[in-house]
CSV table of C-alpha atoms in Angstrom, one decimal:
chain,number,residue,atom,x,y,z
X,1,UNK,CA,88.7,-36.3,-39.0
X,2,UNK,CA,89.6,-38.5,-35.8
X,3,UNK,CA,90.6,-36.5,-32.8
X,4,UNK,CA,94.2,-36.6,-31.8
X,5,UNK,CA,93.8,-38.2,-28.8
X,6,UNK,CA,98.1,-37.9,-27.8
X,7,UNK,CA,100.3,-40.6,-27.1
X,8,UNK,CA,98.9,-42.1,-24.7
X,9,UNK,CA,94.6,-42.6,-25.3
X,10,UNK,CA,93.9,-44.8,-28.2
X,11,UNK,CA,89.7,-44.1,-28.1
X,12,UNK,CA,86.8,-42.7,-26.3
X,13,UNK,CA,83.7,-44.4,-26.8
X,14,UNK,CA,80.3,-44.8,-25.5
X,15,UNK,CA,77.1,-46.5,-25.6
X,16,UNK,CA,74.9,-43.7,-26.6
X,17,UNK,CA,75.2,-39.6,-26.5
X,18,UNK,CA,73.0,-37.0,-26.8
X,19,UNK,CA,73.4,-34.8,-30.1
X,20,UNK,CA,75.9,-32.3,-29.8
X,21,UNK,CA,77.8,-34.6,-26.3
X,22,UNK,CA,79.9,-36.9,-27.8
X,23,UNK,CA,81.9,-39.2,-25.3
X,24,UNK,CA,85.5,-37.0,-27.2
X,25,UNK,CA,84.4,-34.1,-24.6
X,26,UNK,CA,85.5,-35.9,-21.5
X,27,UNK,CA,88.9,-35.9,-22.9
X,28,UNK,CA,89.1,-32.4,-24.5
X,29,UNK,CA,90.1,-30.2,-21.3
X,30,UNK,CA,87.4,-28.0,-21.6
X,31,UNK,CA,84.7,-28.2,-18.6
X,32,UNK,CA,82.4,-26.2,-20.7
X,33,UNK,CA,81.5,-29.6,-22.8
X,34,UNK,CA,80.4,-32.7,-22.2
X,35,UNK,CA,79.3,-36.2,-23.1
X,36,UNK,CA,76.0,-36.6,-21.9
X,37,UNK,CA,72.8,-39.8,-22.4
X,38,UNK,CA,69.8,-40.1,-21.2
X,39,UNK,CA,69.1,-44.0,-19.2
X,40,UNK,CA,70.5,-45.5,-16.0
X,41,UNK,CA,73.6,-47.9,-16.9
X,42,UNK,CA,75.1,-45.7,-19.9
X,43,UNK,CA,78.8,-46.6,-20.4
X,44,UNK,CA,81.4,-44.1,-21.3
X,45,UNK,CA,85.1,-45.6,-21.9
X,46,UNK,CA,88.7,-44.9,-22.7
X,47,UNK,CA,91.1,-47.2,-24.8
X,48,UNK,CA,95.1,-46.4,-23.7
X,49,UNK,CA,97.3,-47.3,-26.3
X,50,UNK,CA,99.4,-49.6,-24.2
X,51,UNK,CA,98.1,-51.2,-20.9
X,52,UNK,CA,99.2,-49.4,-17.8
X,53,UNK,CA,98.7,-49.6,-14.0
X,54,UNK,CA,96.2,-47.6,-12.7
X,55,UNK,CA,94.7,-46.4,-8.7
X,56,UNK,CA,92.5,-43.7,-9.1
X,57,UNK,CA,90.3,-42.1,-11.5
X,58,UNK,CA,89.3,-38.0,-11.7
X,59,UNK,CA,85.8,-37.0,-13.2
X,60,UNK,CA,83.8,-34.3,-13.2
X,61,UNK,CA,80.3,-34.2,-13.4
X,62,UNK,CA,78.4,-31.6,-15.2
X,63,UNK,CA,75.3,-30.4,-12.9
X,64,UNK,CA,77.2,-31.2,-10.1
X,65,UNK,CA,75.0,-29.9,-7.0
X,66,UNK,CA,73.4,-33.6,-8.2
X,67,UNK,CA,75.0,-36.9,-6.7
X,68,UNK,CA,75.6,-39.3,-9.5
X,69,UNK,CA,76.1,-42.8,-8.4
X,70,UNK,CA,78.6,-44.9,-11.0
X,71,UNK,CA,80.6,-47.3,-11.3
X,72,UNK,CA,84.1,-48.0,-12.6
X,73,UNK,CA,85.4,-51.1,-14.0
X,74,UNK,CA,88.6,-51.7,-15.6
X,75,UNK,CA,89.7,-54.4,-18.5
X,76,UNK,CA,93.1,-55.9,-20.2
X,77,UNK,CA,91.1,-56.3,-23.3
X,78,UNK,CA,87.4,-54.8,-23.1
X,79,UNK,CA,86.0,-58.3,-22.9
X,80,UNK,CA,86.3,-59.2,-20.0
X,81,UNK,CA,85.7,-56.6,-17.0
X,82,UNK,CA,86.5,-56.7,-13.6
X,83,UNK,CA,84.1,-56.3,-10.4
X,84,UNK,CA,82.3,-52.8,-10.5
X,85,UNK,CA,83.8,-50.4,-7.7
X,86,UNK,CA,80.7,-48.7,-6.6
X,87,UNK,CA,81.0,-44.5,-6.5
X,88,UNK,CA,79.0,-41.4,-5.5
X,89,UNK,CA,79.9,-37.9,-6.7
X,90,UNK,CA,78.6,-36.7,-3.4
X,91,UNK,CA,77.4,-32.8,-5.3
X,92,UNK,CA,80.1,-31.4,-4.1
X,93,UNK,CA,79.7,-29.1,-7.3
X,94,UNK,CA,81.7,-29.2,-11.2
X,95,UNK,CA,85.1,-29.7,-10.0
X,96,UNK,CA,86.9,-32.7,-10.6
X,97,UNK,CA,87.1,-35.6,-8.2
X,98,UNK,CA,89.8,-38.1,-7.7
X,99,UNK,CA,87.8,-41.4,-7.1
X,100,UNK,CA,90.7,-44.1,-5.8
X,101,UNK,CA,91.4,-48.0,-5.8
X,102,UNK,CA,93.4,-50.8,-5.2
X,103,UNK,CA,96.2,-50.8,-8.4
X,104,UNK,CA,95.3,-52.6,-11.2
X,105,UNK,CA,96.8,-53.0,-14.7
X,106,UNK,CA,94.7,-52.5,-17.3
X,107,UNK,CA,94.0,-50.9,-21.3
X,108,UNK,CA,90.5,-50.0,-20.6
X,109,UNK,CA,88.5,-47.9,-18.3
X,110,UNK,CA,84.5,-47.6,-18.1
X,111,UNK,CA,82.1,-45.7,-16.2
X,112,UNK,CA,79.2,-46.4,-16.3
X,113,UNK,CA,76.6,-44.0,-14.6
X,114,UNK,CA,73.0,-45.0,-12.8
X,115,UNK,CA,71.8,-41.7,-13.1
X,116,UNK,CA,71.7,-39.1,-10.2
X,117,UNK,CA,69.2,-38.1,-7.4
X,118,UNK,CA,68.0,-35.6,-9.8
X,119,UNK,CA,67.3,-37.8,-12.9
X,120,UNK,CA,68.4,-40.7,-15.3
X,121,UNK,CA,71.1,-38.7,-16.9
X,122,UNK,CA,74.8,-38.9,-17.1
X,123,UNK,CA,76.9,-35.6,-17.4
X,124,UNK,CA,80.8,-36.0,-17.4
X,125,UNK,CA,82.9,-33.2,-18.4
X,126,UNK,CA,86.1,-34.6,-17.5
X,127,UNK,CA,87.1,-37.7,-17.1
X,128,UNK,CA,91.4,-38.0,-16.2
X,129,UNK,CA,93.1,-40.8,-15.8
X,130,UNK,CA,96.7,-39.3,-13.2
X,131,UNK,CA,99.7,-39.2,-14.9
X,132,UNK,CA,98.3,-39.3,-18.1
């Protein structure tokens, strides 16, 4: 059974995920899970149902003491990608942080995560897209 993802997210999707972290727990408002792989450059993304204009991004990062450095991009069809904005979580712990840019219009949003200064692996509990 599909997840109800409400009216405004269409999927969540990623290029790989550890058993038992599927890419669904960055949506599921519940810091507790997560979607989790193991290998610099895995992508996690999120389909809206309707394109939208977008400044800022909030994730959280599970392990957060680490610094995770990743990059967002953003799409009108998930073809084609924009220029990566280049981020660091600075391990400022497991809340959630509000990573901004210039507006942009777009369906799709992907992180994709180069690992930490702790390892290789990606650990997003949250990720929340404001206003949504």
């Amino acid at each position: 059974m599909a997840a109800d993802l409400g009216p405004v997210l269409q999927r969540v999707s990623a290029d790989q995920a550890q058993a038992g972290n599927p890419a669904i727990h960055v949506v599921d408002a519940n810091a507790n899970t997560r979607w989790a792989a193991q290998g610099r450059g895995r992508w996690i993304q999120v389909e809206f149902k309707a394109a939208r204009e977008l400044t800022a991004l909030g994730l959280g990062f599970s392990r957060g003491e680490r610094d995770y450095a990743f990059e967002i991009q953003l799409s009108a069809d998930g073809k084609s990608w924009d220029a990566a904005r280049k981020f660091q979580s600075g391990g400022k712990g497991e809340g959630v942080g509000e990573f901004k840019f210039p507006k942009t219009t777009a369906r799709f949003v992907r992180v994709t995560v180069r690992g930490s200064n702790a390892n290789d692996w990606a650990n997003i509990h949250t990720l929340r897209v404001p206003g949504v």
